[in-house]
């Protein structure tokens, strides 16, 4: 498949041409439910006027967004291309096949399954792909059955117990792992007996020796690598060595950094695709596509992952698969590779801007798109107070645990920020240094309100008079130089 032509999806001329279409569309919506049209306009205004620093968010291009708003939404297409449970899926087959081809070409994957509706769905699909391959198929062979429907009740009971006996390890939540990596509130934690590996308490870096030690002792079926709040890179070649040593499958959840893999910022040992048997991702974070998920596998797992729907997924969202195809085509261009490099260099600029102003960062820096601020050490605030004070100042972030968090998982001591979204708007190193200055100005002016116990409270806070408005105005001024969807005029 040749590389798609380099269209700049953020270009003004595309937005200008789409303006009348969006106006007409909003008018049509308003005729049915005006409050929805109004909320849609308000959301654009809010997104245009806030410093979006949530590390998992981005701005998809208008062609990607437009692709989602079509009649593809109306078609049922359970199954996969060429093997559907419904008639009339020829056009869905086309979009699903094109999206999968782009995914394979972009990531160098042997197989791509583009149906998952979200990251949780992608991970659930991946787990059941691995369980089908390593637990169900051998059991069917052992019991002389072709499918699960052919098993006797006793053999079925045995197989169900075997599913339940499986083990997984993943990165602990407080060091940056994700709920879907085997934690109890998520279905993955109810399926697997799970243990966590963490980071070195001194350096904050992933401790591969400890991962290997845990893997040898616990003997998991699945080793999950990947993170949602770890500001460093992972050596996936090392993780695969550990998995091979204990006979485990390496599954990498690259949802957060898929854009950096696609853009060739993470290569060699840092690219999960050549090393893991199964790789999952969302498509809307650093990859800058529509809201959704995807699973990449080696050929060995292709037939199993293709059974994701109806095994664990409902009918595919064909309009979103079409938008994934458009986003993946965009990600195959040089313009996207340049974007991904800037996401990483901007993240370093932001880290330097914060550290030179006295902020303590977990791991004392970053080499991906994430900065994790220790706001308790730096400003005497909980993550919840810092998140709220920043929001009052026009800066959108999210609170996050830090390793061994003294304030627990709800109030937290950290704030996680990321560069993908503002880099999409054109921010460079100078603008991210200014962002660091605004964050520090807002948080230095914030103090916890004393609780009835006489101790500093964990939720209430006070911002010195006028500071939130001043920071908000400065953020707006900065954003004014980098308009979101320039040329899209809905006034
Ligand atoms: N919600 C995503 C994040 O913010 O990291 C992951 O689920």
Tab-separated table of C-alpha atoms and ligand atoms in Angstrom:
chain	number	residue	atom	x	y	z
A	1	UNK	CA	0.000	0.000	0.000
A	2	UNK	CA	1.552	3.335	-0.994
A	3	UNK	CA	1.752	6.219	1.459
A	4	UNK	CA	-1.355	8.448	1.314
A	5	UNK	CA	-0.893	11.927	-0.170
A	6	UNK	CA	0.077	14.604	2.308
A	7	UNK	CA	-3.113	16.534	3.004
A	8	UNK	CA	-2.810	18.766	6.058
A	9	UNK	CA	-5.941	17.849	7.996
A	10	UNK	CA	-5.641	21.001	10.095
A	11	UNK	CA	-5.600	23.228	6.991
A	12	UNK	CA	-7.707	26.364	6.909
A	13	UNK	CA	-9.083	25.718	3.418
A	14	UNK	CA	-10.683	22.416	4.487
A	15	UNK	CA	-12.348	24.156	7.434
A	16	UNK	CA	-13.583	27.019	5.246
A	17	UNK	CA	-15.111	24.591	2.762
A	18	UNK	CA	-16.758	22.605	5.556
A	19	UNK	CA	-18.163	25.697	7.316
A	20	UNK	CA	-21.445	25.872	5.326
A	21	UNK	CA	-21.906	22.119	5.751
A	22	UNK	CA	-21.471	22.340	9.537
A	23	UNK	CA	-23.831	25.329	9.731
A	24	UNK	CA	-26.482	23.461	7.770
A	25	UNK	CA	-25.962	20.372	9.883
A	26	UNK	CA	-26.367	22.293	13.149
A	27	UNK	CA	-29.500	24.012	11.811
A	28	UNK	CA	-30.956	20.612	10.914
A	29	UNK	CA	-30.174	19.286	14.393
A	30	UNK	CA	-31.680	22.421	15.957
A	31	UNK	CA	-34.970	21.762	14.181
A	32	UNK	CA	-35.259	18.468	16.093
A	33	UNK	CA	-33.587	19.244	19.443
A	34	UNK	CA	-32.190	22.784	19.698
A	35	UNK	CA	-30.444	22.071	23.012
A	36	UNK	CA	-28.192	19.518	21.339
A	37	UNK	CA	-27.214	21.937	18.576
A	38	UNK	CA	-26.534	24.540	21.243
A	39	UNK	CA	-24.402	22.156	23.335
A	40	UNK	CA	-22.451	21.172	20.218
A	41	UNK	CA	-21.658	24.822	19.481
A	42	UNK	CA	-20.819	25.429	23.168
A	43	UNK	CA	-18.407	22.492	23.182
A	44	UNK	CA	-16.485	23.988	20.255
A	45	UNK	CA	-16.302	27.325	22.074
A	46	UNK	CA	-15.066	25.645	25.277
A	47	UNK	CA	-12.466	23.598	23.424
A	48	UNK	CA	-11.282	26.685	21.552
A	49	UNK	CA	-10.829	28.678	24.760
A	50	UNK	CA	-9.139	26.262	27.132
A	51	UNK	CA	-5.600	24.996	27.400
A	52	UNK	CA	-6.314	21.319	26.837
A	53	UNK	CA	-3.554	19.443	28.628
A	54	UNK	CA	-5.293	16.147	29.344
A	55	UNK	CA	-2.671	13.677	28.143
A	56	UNK	CA	-5.227	11.311	26.622
A	57	UNK	CA	-7.097	13.936	24.584
A	58	UNK	CA	-6.482	15.463	21.183
A	59	UNK	CA	-8.293	17.203	18.321
A	60	UNK	CA	-9.196	14.932	15.404
A	61	UNK	CA	-9.132	16.560	11.991
A	62	UNK	CA	-12.369	17.781	10.413
A	63	UNK	CA	-12.216	15.039	7.728
A	64	UNK	CA	-12.039	12.457	10.535
A	65	UNK	CA	-14.927	14.081	12.418
A	66	UNK	CA	-16.997	14.432	9.250
A	67	UNK	CA	-16.518	10.754	8.382
A	68	UNK	CA	-18.229	9.779	11.641
A	69	UNK	CA	-21.440	11.632	10.821
A	70	UNK	CA	-22.861	9.354	8.130
A	71	UNK	CA	-25.333	6.589	7.412
A	72	UNK	CA	-22.675	3.946	7.993
A	73	UNK	CA	-23.965	4.235	11.560
A	74	UNK	CA	-27.194	2.540	10.464
A	75	UNK	CA	-25.756	-0.797	9.321
A	76	UNK	CA	-25.413	-3.935	11.417
A	77	UNK	CA	-22.249	-5.867	10.531
A	78	UNK	CA	-21.426	-8.431	13.236
A	79	UNK	CA	-18.536	-10.668	12.183
A	80	UNK	CA	-15.582	-9.508	10.091
A	81	UNK	CA	-15.094	-8.510	6.465
A	82	UNK	CA	-16.358	-11.335	4.257
A	83	UNK	CA	-17.784	-13.298	7.233
A	84	UNK	CA	-20.828	-11.407	8.477
A	85	UNK	CA	-23.936	-12.496	10.323
A	86	UNK	CA	-25.956	-9.960	8.257
A	87	UNK	CA	-26.534	-9.437	4.554
A	88	UNK	CA	-25.652	-6.253	2.690
A	89	UNK	CA	-22.303	-5.514	4.365
A	90	UNK	CA	-20.263	-4.954	1.196
A	91	UNK	CA	-19.526	-1.281	1.962
A	92	UNK	CA	-18.730	-1.992	5.605
A	93	UNK	CA	-16.337	-4.686	4.337
A	94	UNK	CA	-14.638	-1.997	2.245
A	95	UNK	CA	-14.096	0.425	5.139
A	96	UNK	CA	-13.061	-2.252	7.621
A	97	UNK	CA	-10.556	-3.699	5.147
A	98	UNK	CA	-9.086	-0.298	4.288
A	99	UNK	CA	-8.773	0.662	7.973
A	100	UNK	CA	-7.017	-2.645	8.739
A	101	UNK	CA	-4.682	-2.233	5.743
A	102	UNK	CA	-3.700	1.259	6.880
A	103	UNK	CA	-3.149	0.002	10.443
A	104	UNK	CA	-0.877	-2.832	9.265
A	105	UNK	CA	1.080	-0.533	6.945
A	106	UNK	CA	1.423	2.189	9.592
A	107	UNK	CA	2.565	-0.040	12.436
A	108	UNK	CA	4.189	-2.881	10.491
A	109	UNK	CA	1.689	-5.272	12.070
A	110	UNK	CA	0.862	-8.707	10.680
A	111	UNK	CA	-2.849	-8.331	11.447
A	112	UNK	CA	-5.188	-5.558	12.599
A	113	UNK	CA	-8.664	-5.769	14.114
A	114	UNK	CA	-10.272	-2.342	13.974
A	115	UNK	CA	-13.671	-2.962	15.574
A	116	UNK	CA	-13.179	-2.291	19.307
A	117	UNK	CA	-15.311	0.645	20.417
A	118	UNK	CA	-12.905	1.888	23.077
A	119	UNK	CA	-9.680	1.070	24.920
A	120	UNK	CA	-11.464	-1.100	27.476
A	121	UNK	CA	-13.085	-3.046	24.638
A	122	UNK	CA	-9.746	-3.410	22.860
A	123	UNK	CA	-8.131	-4.839	25.992
A	124	UNK	CA	-11.058	-7.153	26.672
A	125	UNK	CA	-10.887	-8.374	23.074
A	126	UNK	CA	-7.148	-8.937	23.479
A	127	UNK	CA	-7.530	-10.917	26.715
A	128	UNK	CA	-10.145	-13.183	25.157
A	129	UNK	CA	-7.994	-13.576	22.060
A	130	UNK	CA	-5.203	-14.876	24.281
A	131	UNK	CA	-7.563	-17.024	26.363
A	132	UNK	CA	-9.162	-18.492	23.234
A	133	UNK	CA	-5.755	-19.317	21.770
A	134	UNK	CA	-4.065	-20.692	24.886
A	135	UNK	CA	-6.942	-22.129	26.930
A	136	UNK	CA	-9.996	-22.797	24.762
A	137	UNK	CA	-8.354	-24.229	21.633
A	138	UNK	CA	-6.171	-26.753	23.516
A	139	UNK	CA	-9.207	-27.788	25.601
A	140	UNK	CA	-11.313	-28.353	22.488
A	141	UNK	CA	-8.533	-30.535	21.083
A	142	UNK	CA	-8.243	-32.430	24.346
A	143	UNK	CA	-11.998	-33.072	24.496
A	144	UNK	CA	-12.280	-33.884	20.781
A	145	UNK	CA	-14.748	-31.051	20.121
A	146	UNK	CA	-14.798	-28.620	17.193
A	147	UNK	CA	-16.558	-25.751	18.989
A	148	UNK	CA	-17.672	-24.981	22.539
A	149	UNK	CA	-21.211	-25.998	21.566
A	150	UNK	CA	-19.997	-29.567	21.060
A	151	UNK	CA	-18.698	-29.924	24.648
A	152	UNK	CA	-20.530	-31.995	27.237
A	153	UNK	CA	-21.700	-30.090	30.327
A	154	UNK	CA	-18.833	-31.637	32.350
A	155	UNK	CA	-16.168	-30.648	29.787
A	156	UNK	CA	-17.661	-27.161	29.504
A	157	UNK	CA	-17.485	-26.791	33.303
A	158	UNK	CA	-13.831	-27.862	33.196
A	159	UNK	CA	-13.052	-25.299	30.503
A	160	UNK	CA	-14.844	-22.527	32.396
A	161	UNK	CA	-12.760	-23.300	35.479
A	162	UNK	CA	-9.604	-23.222	33.381
A	163	UNK	CA	-10.509	-19.748	32.101
A	164	UNK	CA	-10.931	-18.676	35.688
A	165	UNK	CA	-7.545	-20.072	36.757
A	166	UNK	CA	-5.444	-17.797	34.539
A	167	UNK	CA	-2.972	-15.207	35.763
A	168	UNK	CA	-1.783	-11.836	34.510
A	169	UNK	CA	0.682	-9.193	35.643
A	170	UNK	CA	0.604	-5.486	34.841
A	171	UNK	CA	2.002	-2.169	36.000
A	172	UNK	CA	0.567	-0.993	39.329
A	173	UNK	CA	-1.985	1.798	39.239
A	174	UNK	CA	0.024	4.206	41.369
A	175	UNK	CA	3.061	3.903	39.098
A	176	UNK	CA	1.063	4.594	35.951
A	177	UNK	CA	-0.746	1.364	35.013
A	178	UNK	CA	-4.367	1.227	33.932
A	179	UNK	CA	-7.504	-0.255	35.509
A	180	UNK	CA	-7.932	-2.571	32.525
A	181	UNK	CA	-4.572	-4.217	33.248
A	182	UNK	CA	-6.084	-6.640	35.742
A	183	UNK	CA	-7.484	-4.410	38.496
A	184	UNK	CA	-10.549	-5.410	40.458
A	185	UNK	CA	-12.936	-2.569	39.509
A	186	UNK	CA	-12.507	-3.598	35.851
A	187	UNK	CA	-13.656	-6.906	34.330
A	188	UNK	CA	-9.972	-7.826	33.740
A	189	UNK	CA	-9.432	-7.988	37.515
A	190	UNK	CA	-12.444	-10.243	37.925
A	191	UNK	CA	-11.200	-12.553	35.143
A	192	UNK	CA	-7.537	-12.915	36.095
A	193	UNK	CA	-5.608	-13.598	39.253
A	194	UNK	CA	-3.427	-10.493	38.974
A	195	UNK	CA	-0.216	-9.157	40.527
A	196	UNK	CA	1.414	-5.801	39.818
A	197	UNK	CA	4.932	-4.721	39.087
A	198	UNK	CA	6.058	-1.183	39.801
A	199	UNK	CA	8.874	1.299	39.471
A	200	UNK	CA	12.107	1.799	41.380
A	201	UNK	CA	11.283	4.002	44.399
A	202	UNK	CA	14.523	5.971	43.971
A	203	UNK	CA	14.429	6.695	40.231
A	204	UNK	CA	10.730	6.228	39.480
A	205	UNK	CA	11.775	4.113	36.476
A	206	UNK	CA	10.371	0.730	35.526
A	207	UNK	CA	12.378	-1.956	37.300
A	208	UNK	CA	12.826	-4.787	34.763
A	209	UNK	CA	14.595	-7.048	37.269
A	210	UNK	CA	11.578	-6.831	39.555
A	211	UNK	CA	9.241	-7.546	36.617
A	212	UNK	CA	11.305	-10.664	35.803
A	213	UNK	CA	11.335	-11.754	39.447
A	214	UNK	CA	7.545	-11.422	39.710
A	215	UNK	CA	7.024	-13.216	36.387
A	216	UNK	CA	9.216	-16.158	37.457
A	217	UNK	CA	7.447	-16.458	40.775
A	218	UNK	CA	3.844	-15.922	39.608
A	219	UNK	CA	4.044	-17.564	36.152
A	220	UNK	CA	1.337	-15.514	34.427
A	221	UNK	CA	-0.307	-16.379	31.134
A	222	UNK	CA	-0.223	-12.687	30.179
A	223	UNK	CA	2.312	-9.947	30.864
A	224	UNK	CA	0.697	-6.589	30.209
A	225	UNK	CA	2.997	-3.674	29.425
A	226	UNK	CA	1.936	-0.108	28.761
A	227	UNK	CA	0.731	2.761	30.914
A	228	UNK	CA	-1.510	5.772	31.169
A	229	UNK	CA	0.557	7.903	33.551
A	230	UNK	CA	4.227	6.913	33.258
A	231	UNK	CA	6.343	9.719	31.784
A	232	UNK	CA	9.076	7.488	30.367
A	233	UNK	CA	9.657	4.976	27.591
A	234	UNK	CA	9.514	1.191	27.949
A	235	UNK	CA	11.971	-1.333	26.523
A	236	UNK	CA	9.568	-3.823	24.959
A	237	UNK	CA	12.373	-6.115	23.781
A	238	UNK	CA	13.265	-6.655	27.459
A	239	UNK	CA	9.616	-7.230	28.350
A	240	UNK	CA	9.364	-9.873	25.593
A	241	UNK	CA	12.513	-11.611	26.892
A	242	UNK	CA	10.869	-11.837	30.306
A	243	UNK	CA	7.628	-13.132	28.783
A	244	UNK	CA	9.480	-15.770	26.734
A	245	UNK	CA	11.454	-16.923	29.746
A	246	UNK	CA	8.281	-17.750	31.678
A	247	UNK	CA	6.170	-18.845	28.697
A	248	UNK	CA	3.815	-15.839	28.918
A	249	UNK	CA	2.220	-13.807	26.142
A	250	UNK	CA	3.358	-10.181	25.950
A	251	UNK	CA	0.420	-7.841	25.483
A	252	UNK	CA	1.191	-4.143	25.131
A	253	UNK	CA	-1.445	-1.476	25.637
A	254	UNK	CA	-0.058	1.445	23.628
A	255	UNK	CA	-3.237	3.534	23.830
A	256	UNK	CA	-1.389	6.534	25.205
A	257	UNK	CA	1.639	6.504	22.952
A	258	UNK	CA	0.321	4.988	19.701
A	259	UNK	CA	0.901	8.335	17.972
A	260	UNK	CA	4.554	8.249	19.018
A	261	UNK	CA	4.887	4.707	17.641
A	262	UNK	CA	3.085	5.687	14.420
A	263	UNK	CA	5.257	8.786	14.088
A	264	UNK	CA	8.497	6.799	14.581
A	265	UNK	CA	9.446	8.576	17.797
A	266	UNK	CA	9.509	5.175	19.487
A	267	UNK	CA	11.522	2.779	17.343
A	268	UNK	CA	13.597	-0.389	17.859
A	269	UNK	CA	13.208	-1.766	21.379
A	270	UNK	CA	10.718	1.028	22.206
A	271	UNK	CA	8.319	0.044	19.408
A	272	UNK	CA	5.980	-2.594	20.878
A	273	UNK	CA	4.726	-4.010	17.578
A	274	UNK	CA	7.757	-6.170	16.625
A	275	UNK	CA	8.060	-7.464	20.201
A	276	UNK	CA	4.546	-8.155	21.499
A	277	UNK	CA	2.244	-10.878	20.213
A	278	UNK	CA	-0.764	-8.651	20.934
A	279	UNK	CA	-0.864	-4.839	20.943
A	280	UNK	CA	-3.925	-2.797	21.843
A	281	UNK	CA	-4.604	0.870	21.391
A	282	UNK	CA	-7.210	3.557	21.346
A	283	UNK	CA	-7.389	5.652	18.207
A	284	UNK	CA	-8.261	9.031	19.721
A	285	UNK	CA	-5.315	9.884	21.956
A	286	UNK	CA	-1.877	10.720	20.525
A	287	UNK	CA	-2.951	8.909	17.331
A	288	UNK	CA	-5.459	11.767	16.744
A	289	UNK	CA	-8.270	9.704	15.275
A	290	UNK	CA	-11.901	9.060	16.174
A	291	UNK	CA	-12.902	7.770	19.616
A	292	UNK	CA	-12.344	3.998	19.414
A	293	UNK	CA	-9.956	1.079	19.810
A	294	UNK	CA	-7.924	-1.405	17.819
A	295	UNK	CA	-5.955	-4.645	18.353
A	296	UNK	CA	-2.828	-5.577	16.388
A	297	UNK	CA	-1.631	-9.167	16.491
A	298	UNK	CA	0.823	-11.549	14.945
A	299	UNK	CA	-0.639	-13.940	12.346
A	300	UNK	CA	-0.807	-16.620	15.032
A	301	UNK	CA	-3.620	-14.766	16.838
A	302	UNK	CA	-5.455	-13.410	13.764
A	303	UNK	CA	-8.324	-15.917	13.672
A	304	UNK	CA	-8.941	-15.554	17.399
A	305	UNK	CA	-8.992	-11.752	17.441
A	306	UNK	CA	-11.327	-11.694	14.446
A	307	UNK	CA	-13.930	-13.387	16.644
A	308	UNK	CA	-13.984	-10.310	18.921
A	309	UNK	CA	-17.515	-9.572	17.682
A	310	UNK	CA	-19.751	-11.186	18.823
A	311	UNK	CA	-17.440	-12.829	21.433
A	312	UNK	CA	-17.067	-9.694	23.556
A	313	UNK	CA	-18.064	-6.792	21.295
A	314	UNK	CA	-21.423	-5.601	20.063
A	315	UNK	CA	-21.968	-4.755	16.405
A	316	UNK	CA	-19.133	-2.711	14.908
A	317	UNK	CA	-19.510	1.053	14.621
A	318	UNK	CA	-18.990	1.184	10.877
A	319	UNK	CA	-19.004	4.990	10.744
A	320	UNK	CA	-16.169	5.000	13.319
A	321	UNK	CA	-14.221	2.300	11.461
A	322	UNK	CA	-14.479	4.541	8.378
A	323	UNK	CA	-13.125	7.459	10.421
A	324	UNK	CA	-10.328	5.221	11.745
A	325	UNK	CA	-9.347	4.540	8.128
A	326	UNK	CA	-9.159	8.290	7.421
A	327	UNK	CA	-7.160	8.989	10.609
A	328	UNK	CA	-4.771	6.102	9.918
A	329	UNK	CA	-4.235	7.437	6.389
A	330	UNK	CA	-3.367	10.812	7.936
A	331	UNK	CA	-0.988	9.119	10.384
A	332	UNK	CA	0.935	7.570	7.486
A	333	UNK	CA	2.045	10.993	6.185
A	334	UNK	CA	5.271	12.880	6.842
A	335	UNK	CA	3.127	15.671	8.367
A	336	UNK	CA	2.010	13.265	11.100
A	337	UNK	CA	5.565	12.057	11.729
A	338	UNK	CA	6.617	15.703	12.182
A	339	UNK	CA	3.672	16.197	14.538
A	340	UNK	CA	4.668	13.178	16.656
A	341	UNK	CA	8.259	14.421	16.960
A	342	UNK	CA	6.916	17.788	18.145
A	343	UNK	CA	4.654	16.116	20.725
A	344	UNK	CA	7.776	14.594	22.313
A	345	UNK	CA	10.020	17.666	22.015
A	346	UNK	CA	7.243	19.901	23.373
A	347	UNK	CA	6.834	17.550	26.320
A	348	UNK	CA	10.516	18.010	27.157
A	349	UNK	CA	10.179	21.794	26.811
A	350	UNK	CA	7.210	21.725	29.176
A	351	UNK	CA	9.157	19.608	31.674
A	352	UNK	CA	12.108	21.997	31.569
A	353	UNK	CA	9.763	24.984	31.958
A	354	UNK	CA	8.161	23.411	35.028
A	355	UNK	CA	11.377	22.180	36.650
A	356	UNK	CA	13.220	25.490	36.240
A	357	UNK	CA	10.291	27.087	38.111
A	358	UNK	CA	10.733	24.641	40.977
A	359	UNK	CA	8.151	21.967	40.161
A	360	UNK	CA	8.930	18.378	41.190
A	361	UNK	CA	8.138	15.967	38.368
A	362	UNK	CA	7.837	12.225	38.889
A	363	UNK	CA	11.075	10.745	37.409
A	364	UNK	CA	12.429	14.324	37.196
A	365	UNK	CA	11.491	14.687	33.559
A	366	UNK	CA	9.845	13.002	30.619
A	367	UNK	CA	10.726	11.277	27.388
A	368	UNK	CA	7.220	10.752	26.061
A	369	UNK	CA	4.125	12.991	25.863
A	370	UNK	CA	3.360	12.938	29.615
A	371	UNK	CA	4.507	15.128	32.512
A	372	UNK	CA	3.433	13.989	35.968
A	373	UNK	CA	3.589	16.850	38.492
A	374	UNK	CA	3.966	16.090	42.180
A	375	UNK	CA	1.781	18.981	43.351
A	376	UNK	CA	1.934	17.999	47.026
A	377	UNK	CA	5.722	18.346	47.184
A	378	UNK	CA	5.723	21.359	44.860
A	379	UNK	CA	2.764	23.414	46.125
A	380	UNK	CA	1.350	21.709	49.240
A	381	UNK	CA	-1.855	20.841	47.346
A	382	UNK	CA	-3.671	17.617	46.613
A	383	UNK	CA	-4.143	16.627	42.987
A	384	UNK	CA	-7.822	17.383	43.353
A	385	UNK	CA	-7.178	20.952	44.552
A	386	UNK	CA	-4.589	21.581	41.834
A	387	UNK	CA	-6.840	20.161	39.098
A	388	UNK	CA	-9.723	22.396	40.231
A	389	UNK	CA	-7.598	25.549	40.590
A	390	UNK	CA	-6.149	24.996	37.117
A	391	UNK	CA	-9.630	24.516	35.670
A	392	UNK	CA	-10.717	27.815	37.253
A	393	UNK	CA	-7.761	29.344	35.413
A	394	UNK	CA	-8.730	27.939	31.991
A	395	UNK	CA	-6.258	25.031	32.104
A	396	UNK	CA	-7.776	21.547	31.719
A	397	UNK	CA	-5.768	18.723	33.320
A	398	UNK	CA	-6.535	15.680	35.431
A	399	UNK	CA	-5.428	14.658	38.871
A	400	UNK	CA	-3.478	11.431	39.048
A	401	UNK	CA	-1.821	9.194	41.623
A	402	UNK	CA	1.929	9.320	41.988
A	403	UNK	CA	3.988	6.309	43.183
A	404	UNK	CA	3.126	5.438	46.820
A	405	UNK	CA	0.704	8.366	46.820
A	406	UNK	CA	0.234	9.799	50.344
A	407	UNK	CA	-3.167	11.237	49.395
A	408	UNK	CA	-4.613	8.025	47.938
A	409	UNK	CA	-6.257	7.349	44.590
A	410	UNK	CA	-9.156	9.805	44.966
A	411	UNK	CA	-7.529	13.061	46.102
A	412	UNK	CA	-4.060	12.096	44.780
A	413	UNK	CA	-0.836	14.098	44.912
A	414	UNK	CA	-0.306	14.418	41.190
A	415	UNK	CA	-1.533	16.207	38.129
A	416	UNK	CA	-0.947	14.565	34.746
A	417	UNK	CA	-0.471	16.774	31.720
A	418	UNK	CA	0.256	15.943	28.102
A	419	UNK	CA	1.224	17.688	24.895
A	420	UNK	CA	-0.710	15.931	22.061
A	421	UNK	CA	-3.691	18.315	21.888
A	422	UNK	CA	-1.930	21.663	22.040
A	423	UNK	CA	0.743	20.394	19.656
A	424	UNK	CA	-2.108	19.732	17.200
A	425	UNK	CA	-2.996	23.413	17.535
A	426	UNK	CA	0.557	24.381	16.579
A	427	UNK	CA	2.137	25.069	19.976
A	428	UNK	CA	5.939	24.800	20.024
A	429	UNK	CA	8.602	24.914	22.759
A	430	UNK	CA	8.113	28.650	23.508
A	431	UNK	CA	4.377	28.264	23.970
A	432	UNK	CA	4.852	25.252	26.253
A	433	UNK	CA	7.304	27.262	28.341
A	434	UNK	CA	4.562	29.879	28.696
A	435	UNK	CA	2.102	27.105	29.632
A	436	UNK	CA	4.530	26.049	32.391
A	437	UNK	CA	4.639	29.643	33.629
A	438	UNK	CA	0.824	29.876	33.717
A	439	UNK	CA	0.490	26.566	35.583
A	440	UNK	CA	3.030	27.651	38.183
A	441	UNK	CA	1.403	31.095	38.562
A	442	UNK	CA	-2.004	29.519	39.196
A	443	UNK	CA	-0.761	26.843	41.613
A	444	UNK	CA	1.528	29.162	43.584
A	445	UNK	CA	-1.491	31.366	44.249
A	446	UNK	CA	-3.577	28.403	45.490
A	447	UNK	CA	-3.772	27.280	49.119
A	448	UNK	CA	-5.736	24.485	50.797
A	449	UNK	CA	-8.633	25.590	52.965
A	450	UNK	CA	-8.194	24.363	56.539
A	451	UNK	CA	-10.605	21.552	57.441
A	452	UNK	CA	-12.658	21.425	60.668
A	453	UNK	CA	-9.936	19.150	62.106
A	454	UNK	CA	-7.506	22.078	61.885
A	455	UNK	CA	-5.485	20.284	59.195
A	456	UNK	CA	-5.246	21.389	55.544
A	457	UNK	CA	-8.297	20.028	53.687
A	458	UNK	CA	-7.918	17.801	50.633
A	459	UNK	CA	-10.698	19.205	48.461
A	460	UNK	CA	-11.377	22.883	49.195
A	461	UNK	CA	-8.908	25.522	48.107
A	462	UNK	CA	-8.525	29.254	47.745
A	463	UNK	CA	-6.915	31.130	44.856
A	464	UNK	CA	-5.491	34.564	45.583
A	465	UNK	CA	-7.748	37.335	44.260
A	466	UNK	CA	-7.666	37.917	40.534
A	467	UNK	CA	-5.058	35.263	39.720
A	468	UNK	CA	-7.415	32.729	38.096
A	469	UNK	CA	-8.865	35.421	35.820
A	470	UNK	CA	-5.400	36.756	34.979
A	471	UNK	CA	-4.165	33.276	34.032
A	472	UNK	CA	-7.369	32.570	32.108
A	473	UNK	CA	-6.918	35.767	30.074
A	474	UNK	CA	-3.267	34.954	29.396
A	475	UNK	CA	-4.218	31.416	28.294
A	476	UNK	CA	-6.864	32.825	25.982
A	477	UNK	CA	-4.383	35.243	24.474
A	478	UNK	CA	-1.950	32.381	23.832
A	479	UNK	CA	-4.690	30.216	22.317
A	480	UNK	CA	-5.798	33.127	20.102
A	481	UNK	CA	-2.554	32.745	18.126
A	482	UNK	CA	-3.296	29.051	17.452
A	483	UNK	CA	-7.002	28.796	16.614
A	484	UNK	CA	-8.707	25.437	16.723
A	485	UNK	CA	-10.054	24.525	13.268
A	486	UNK	CA	-9.028	27.883	11.796
A	487	UNK	CA	-11.525	28.891	9.137
A	488	UNK	CA	-14.427	27.021	10.726
A	489	UNK	CA	-16.809	29.901	11.387
A	490	UNK	CA	-20.118	28.914	12.923
A	491	UNK	CA	-21.144	32.374	14.131
B	1	LIG	N1	-9.050	7.615	30.119
B	1	LIG	C1	-7.720	7.361	29.597
B	1	LIG	C2	-6.719	8.260	30.182
B	1	LIG	O1	-7.087	9.373	30.494
B	1	LIG	O2	-5.565	7.908	30.309
B	1	LIG	C3	-7.321	5.981	29.754
B	1	LIG	O3	-8.420	5.176	29.965
